[in-house]
Amino acid sequence: MPADDPIAGAMQAALDEGVFPGAVLLVRLRGQIVYHRAFGLAACLPDQEPASVDTIYDLASLTKPLATTTAVLCLVQDGRLNVDTVIQEILGELGGSAIGRATISHLLSHRSGLPAWRPLYQRIAERDRAQPGFLGSEGAKQLALEMIRDEALLSPIGAQGVYSDLGFILLGFLVEELAGQSLAAFCRDRVYNRLEAGALFFIGAGGAQVGGPANGPVDPRRIAPTEDDHWRGRMVRAEAHDENAWALGGVAGHSGLFGTAAAVSAVSRCWLLGRLGRESLLSPGLVGRFLAGLGQAASGSSWVLGWDTPSVPSSSGTRFSPQSFGHLGFTGTSLWIDPVEGLEVVLLSNRVHPSRKNDAIRHFRPQIHDVIYSEYVPGGSGES
């Protein structure tokens, strides 16, 4: 390993300290990939397997911006949706409920009043025991919709920001209702195929690829495992780590997407170009609207529509500009984009392998972003 590569040094220190078994890091600066390396292991149990730049990771909540938010923007761009529409106008089952009056914008910016999370999978799995095959079925989705519908709101709609998986599960259902196809298929046809990002896909029941260039079995050897899950009774590999996404059949608005760092960067680049006002798959005007911080002042939240922005402290470190946007994934993934410097950083890892109890990545994320910024934007305009 070159002694003059501080990025590699920081990544190796993370491996030595057990932050993750391995990772892939991709950095793009002003349109050019300047760093793309794999470190450590994709799997440490039951056998050691080295990571490569082509390793596919469970992206967890990167699903929210890379799939659901992008799909919603495309529906708006195609004239099929307005972000000011209340969700019960599209999902009629929510009519008369408290959450039914939330707009698409409220859900995207985590200002709907919904709680962060509920173990929807437990009731779905219970039903599956009585009705084998219920897991991942349309009935499972309907049950999840009903459970979210019946949730009491933590605060009035729009009053404050609370990061919520439940809101994005509803957005996933909304995309499917309007598109007339699964979230996975819509993202494939409308976004990923056009960006040549075929290595972004969901994995459905039985390990079948959903939404990739060819629906069919996925080679689990290409996919980094996540947790040794006592509830499922197995090492989770080539299936969604998130229990709610798994119970919904692997395709959900909040989690379930898999991909390589290069594929993630293809969607990242599309958003950055839109933010810079340049032509891309996404309308620059709409990208600007999604990233404009609608409602931020009222809610005191760092969330814009589908994306987070730097706060203090931030996983993006201390030097990314206030105009930056990004997102994290529970499994150990992240994406941060600084439009001021044209900097994109994709970090994919499986820090939950073999246990989610390892949260050392919280301290590492800001450190690696500061190192990268220092290497590629010395004296840059980023502010803490």
mmCIF file of C-alpha atoms in Angstrom, residues 84-266:
data_model
loop_
_atom_site.group_PDB
_atom_site.id
_atom_site.type_symbol
_atom_site.label_atom_id
_atom_site.label_comp_id
_atom_site.label_asym_id
_atom_site.label_seq_id
_atom_site.Cartn_x
_atom_site.Cartn_y
_atom_site.Cartn_z
ATOM 1 C CA ASP A 84 -48.177 18.975 -2.982
ATOM 2 C CA THR A 85 -50.726 16.192 -3.523
ATOM 3 C CA VAL A 86 -52.045 14.591 -0.329
ATOM 4 C CA ILE A 87 -51.263 10.906 -0.235
ATOM 5 C CA GLN A 88 -54.853 9.738 0.356
ATOM 6 C CA GLU A 89 -55.729 11.002 -3.138
ATOM 7 C CA ILE A 90 -53.505 8.256 -4.538
ATOM 8 C CA LEU A 91 -53.658 5.607 -1.815
ATOM 9 C CA GLY A 92 -57.395 5.610 -1.143
ATOM 10 C CA GLU A 93 -57.003 3.164 1.754
ATOM 11 C CA LEU A 94 -55.584 6.087 3.770
ATOM 12 C CA GLY A 95 -58.730 8.172 3.381
ATOM 13 C CA GLY A 96 -59.945 9.554 6.674
ATOM 14 C CA SER A 97 -56.761 8.651 8.536
ATOM 15 C CA ALA A 98 -54.401 11.156 10.134
ATOM 16 C CA ILE A 99 -51.523 10.293 7.783
ATOM 17 C CA GLY A 100 -53.768 10.443 4.725
ATOM 18 C CA ARG A 101 -53.673 14.254 4.830
ATOM 19 C CA ALA A 102 -49.871 14.413 4.536
ATOM 20 C CA THR A 103 -48.501 15.558 1.199
ATOM 21 C CA ILE A 104 -45.830 13.833 -0.846
ATOM 22 C CA SER A 105 -43.496 16.638 0.199
ATOM 23 C CA HIS A 106 -44.152 15.936 3.887
ATOM 24 C CA LEU A 107 -43.267 12.269 3.402
ATOM 25 C CA LEU A 108 -40.125 12.987 1.375
ATOM 26 C CA SER A 109 -38.817 15.454 3.961
ATOM 27 C CA HIS A 110 -39.718 13.273 6.978
ATOM 28 C CA ARG A 111 -42.236 15.840 8.264
ATOM 29 C CA SER A 112 -45.341 13.652 8.104
ATOM 30 C CA GLY A 113 -45.572 13.070 11.861
ATOM 31 C CA LEU A 114 -45.121 9.322 11.464
ATOM 32 C CA PRO A 115 -42.808 7.503 13.900
ATOM 33 C CA ALA A 116 -39.413 6.355 12.714
ATOM 34 C CA TRP A 117 -40.082 2.626 12.648
ATOM 35 C CA ARG A 118 -42.401 -0.159 13.643
ATOM 36 C CA PRO A 119 -41.764 -3.947 13.490
ATOM 37 C CA LEU A 120 -44.277 -4.546 10.699
ATOM 38 C CA TYR A 121 -42.491 -7.777 9.849
ATOM 39 C CA GLN A 122 -43.586 -9.439 13.085
ATOM 40 C CA ARG A 123 -47.296 -9.370 12.221
ATOM 41 C CA ILE A 124 -46.567 -10.275 8.613
ATOM 42 C CA ALA A 125 -44.484 -13.270 9.722
ATOM 43 C CA GLU A 126 -47.197 -14.267 12.197
ATOM 44 C CA ARG A 127 -49.746 -14.242 9.386
ATOM 45 C CA ASP A 128 -47.357 -16.254 7.228
ATOM 46 C CA ARG A 129 -47.226 -18.997 9.841
ATOM 47 C CA ALA A 130 -50.989 -19.357 9.523
ATOM 48 C CA GLN A 131 -51.012 -18.752 5.763
ATOM 49 C CA PRO A 132 -47.772 -20.032 4.232
ATOM 50 C CA GLY A 133 -46.766 -17.827 1.306
ATOM 51 C CA PHE A 134 -48.102 -14.630 2.877
ATOM 52 C CA LEU A 135 -44.600 -13.159 3.228
ATOM 53 C CA GLY A 136 -43.873 -10.892 0.290
ATOM 54 C CA SER A 137 -47.413 -11.167 -1.066
ATOM 55 C CA GLU A 138 -49.803 -8.382 -2.035
ATOM 56 C CA GLY A 139 -51.625 -9.262 1.176
ATOM 57 C CA ALA A 140 -48.461 -8.495 3.149
ATOM 58 C CA LYS A 141 -48.257 -5.078 1.494
ATOM 59 C CA GLN A 142 -51.904 -4.421 2.264
ATOM 60 C CA LEU A 143 -51.395 -5.371 5.909
ATOM 61 C CA ALA A 144 -48.369 -3.054 6.141
ATOM 62 C CA LEU A 145 -50.406 -0.233 4.608
ATOM 63 C CA GLU A 146 -53.168 -0.779 7.161
ATOM 64 C CA MET A 147 -50.730 -0.828 10.077
ATOM 65 C CA ILE A 148 -49.144 2.451 8.962
ATOM 66 C CA ARG A 149 -52.602 3.948 8.355
ATOM 67 C CA ASP A 150 -53.554 3.194 11.954
ATOM 68 C CA GLU A 151 -50.422 4.742 13.473
ATOM 69 C CA ALA A 152 -50.969 7.747 15.727
ATOM 70 C CA LEU A 153 -48.890 10.708 14.559
ATOM 71 C CA LEU A 154 -46.129 11.898 16.876
ATOM 72 C CA SER A 155 -46.764 15.534 15.959
ATOM 73 C CA PRO A 156 -49.002 17.530 13.639
ATOM 74 C CA ILE A 157 -48.155 17.112 9.956
ATOM 75 C CA GLY A 158 -45.327 19.477 9.004
ATOM 76 C CA ALA A 159 -44.558 20.529 12.566
ATOM 77 C CA GLN A 160 -41.221 18.768 12.961
ATOM 78 C CA GLY A 161 -38.828 16.412 11.251
ATOM 79 C CA VAL A 162 -38.615 12.778 12.372
ATOM 80 C CA TYR A 163 -36.724 10.431 10.069
ATOM 81 C CA SER A 164 -39.268 7.746 9.158
ATOM 82 C CA ASP A 165 -39.018 4.452 7.329
ATOM 83 C CA LEU A 166 -42.790 4.245 7.461
ATOM 84 C CA GLY A 167 -43.227 7.338 5.333
ATOM 85 C CA PHE A 168 -40.985 5.936 2.635
ATOM 86 C CA ILE A 169 -42.785 2.611 2.692
ATOM 87 C CA LEU A 170 -45.913 4.600 1.800
ATOM 88 C CA LEU A 171 -44.012 6.405 -0.963
ATOM 89 C CA GLY A 172 -42.965 3.042 -2.398
ATOM 90 C CA PHE A 173 -46.610 1.974 -2.504
ATOM 91 C CA LEU A 174 -47.501 5.297 -4.134
ATOM 92 C CA VAL A 175 -44.929 4.821 -6.920
ATOM 93 C CA GLU A 176 -46.301 1.354 -7.640
ATOM 94 C CA GLU A 177 -49.875 2.631 -7.712
ATOM 95 C CA LEU A 178 -49.092 5.401 -10.191
ATOM 96 C CA ALA A 179 -46.613 3.443 -12.302
ATOM 97 C CA GLY A 180 -48.704 0.294 -12.520
ATOM 98 C CA GLN A 181 -45.608 -1.807 -11.878
ATOM 99 C CA SER A 182 -43.293 -2.602 -9.009
ATOM 100 C CA LEU A 183 -40.935 0.026 -7.652
ATOM 101 C CA ALA A 184 -38.087 -2.204 -8.810
ATOM 102 C CA ALA A 185 -39.359 -2.443 -12.377
ATOM 103 C CA PHE A 186 -40.148 1.271 -12.611
ATOM 104 C CA CYS A 187 -36.675 2.247 -11.402
ATOM 105 C CA ARG A 188 -35.119 -0.198 -13.852
ATOM 106 C CA ASP A 189 -37.103 0.993 -16.864
ATOM 107 C CA ARG A 190 -37.261 4.712 -16.112
ATOM 108 C CA VAL A 191 -33.860 5.273 -14.509
ATOM 109 C CA TYR A 192 -31.243 2.538 -14.171
ATOM 110 C CA ASN A 193 -31.302 1.179 -17.717
ATOM 111 C CA ARG A 194 -30.999 4.700 -19.129
ATOM 112 C CA LEU A 195 -28.020 5.420 -16.895
ATOM 113 C CA GLU A 196 -26.377 2.038 -17.592
ATOM 114 C CA ALA A 197 -26.672 1.329 -13.873
ATOM 115 C CA GLY A 198 -27.854 -2.244 -14.227
ATOM 116 C CA ALA A 199 -25.949 -3.232 -11.089
ATOM 117 C CA LEU A 200 -28.704 -1.575 -9.045
ATOM 118 C CA PHE A 201 -31.561 -3.952 -8.301
ATOM 119 C CA PHE A 202 -33.764 -5.464 -5.613
ATOM 120 C CA ILE A 203 -33.766 -9.113 -4.565
ATOM 121 C CA GLY A 204 -37.142 -10.746 -4.122
ATOM 122 C CA ALA A 205 -38.309 -13.885 -2.399
ATOM 123 C CA GLY A 206 -36.257 -16.946 -3.242
ATOM 124 C CA GLY A 207 -33.202 -14.893 -4.198
ATOM 125 C CA ALA A 208 -34.485 -13.746 -7.587
ATOM 126 C CA GLN A 209 -33.203 -10.454 -8.936
ATOM 127 C CA VAL A 210 -36.030 -7.942 -9.326
ATOM 128 C CA GLY A 211 -35.656 -4.854 -11.440
ATOM 129 C CA GLY A 212 -32.190 -5.559 -12.799
ATOM 130 C CA PRO A 213 -31.426 -5.992 -16.496
ATOM 131 C CA ALA A 214 -32.548 -9.622 -16.354
ATOM 132 C CA ASN A 215 -34.909 -10.941 -13.712
ATOM 133 C CA GLY A 216 -33.503 -14.212 -12.481
ATOM 134 C CA PRO A 217 -31.383 -15.852 -9.795
ATOM 135 C CA VAL A 218 -28.619 -13.761 -8.274
ATOM 136 C CA ASP A 219 -25.199 -15.265 -7.683
ATOM 137 C CA PRO A 220 -24.836 -14.787 -3.916
ATOM 138 C CA ARG A 221 -21.038 -14.972 -4.239
ATOM 139 C CA ARG A 222 -21.117 -11.507 -5.802
ATOM 140 C CA ILE A 223 -22.998 -10.056 -2.840
ATOM 141 C CA ALA A 224 -21.479 -9.149 0.507
ATOM 142 C CA PRO A 225 -23.341 -10.838 3.382
ATOM 143 C CA THR A 226 -24.768 -8.807 6.211
ATOM 144 C CA GLU A 227 -25.846 -10.116 9.592
ATOM 145 C CA ASP A 228 -25.893 -13.495 11.264
ATOM 146 C CA ASP A 229 -29.579 -12.996 12.014
ATOM 147 C CA HIS A 230 -30.903 -15.004 14.939
ATOM 148 C CA TRP A 231 -34.512 -14.131 14.092
ATOM 149 C CA ARG A 232 -34.219 -15.600 10.590
ATOM 150 C CA GLY A 233 -31.828 -18.282 11.790
ATOM 151 C CA ARG A 234 -29.187 -17.744 9.107
ATOM 152 C CA MET A 235 -26.464 -15.517 7.775
ATOM 153 C CA VAL A 236 -28.293 -12.978 5.631
ATOM 154 C CA ARG A 237 -26.913 -12.913 2.104
ATOM 155 C CA ALA A 238 -28.581 -11.970 -1.163
ATOM 156 C CA GLU A 239 -31.730 -10.954 0.710
ATOM 157 C CA ALA A 240 -32.689 -7.662 2.309
ATOM 158 C CA HIS A 241 -31.102 -7.157 5.706
ATOM 159 C CA ASP A 242 -33.948 -4.863 6.766
ATOM 160 C CA GLU A 243 -36.661 -7.071 8.238
ATOM 161 C CA ASN A 244 -39.582 -4.947 7.057
ATOM 162 C CA ALA A 245 -38.245 -4.834 3.505
ATOM 163 C CA TRP A 246 -37.683 -8.596 3.601
ATOM 164 C CA ALA A 247 -41.232 -9.236 4.848
ATOM 165 C CA LEU A 248 -42.590 -7.087 2.005
ATOM 166 C CA GLY A 249 -40.863 -9.326 -0.515
ATOM 167 C CA GLY A 250 -37.541 -7.507 -0.749
ATOM 168 C CA VAL A 251 -38.898 -4.509 -2.668
ATOM 169 C CA ALA A 252 -39.813 -1.544 -0.476
ATOM 170 C CA GLY A 253 -39.609 2.216 -0.572
ATOM 171 C CA HIS A 254 -37.320 2.526 2.425
ATOM 172 C CA SER A 255 -34.815 -0.305 1.909
ATOM 173 C CA GLY A 256 -33.993 -3.339 -0.210
ATOM 174 C CA LEU A 257 -31.850 -1.941 -3.031
ATOM 175 C CA PHE A 258 -28.534 -3.661 -3.826
ATOM 176 C CA GLY A 259 -25.700 -2.345 -5.940
ATOM 177 C CA THR A 260 -22.062 -1.644 -6.657
ATOM 178 C CA ALA A 261 -20.286 1.628 -5.939
ATOM 179 C CA ALA A 262 -20.076 2.381 -9.660
ATOM 180 C CA ALA A 263 -23.826 1.899 -10.085
ATOM 181 C CA VAL A 264 -24.545 4.135 -7.106
ATOM 182 C CA SER A 265 -22.292 6.792 -8.609
ATOM 183 C CA ALA A 266 -24.262 6.733 -11.859
#
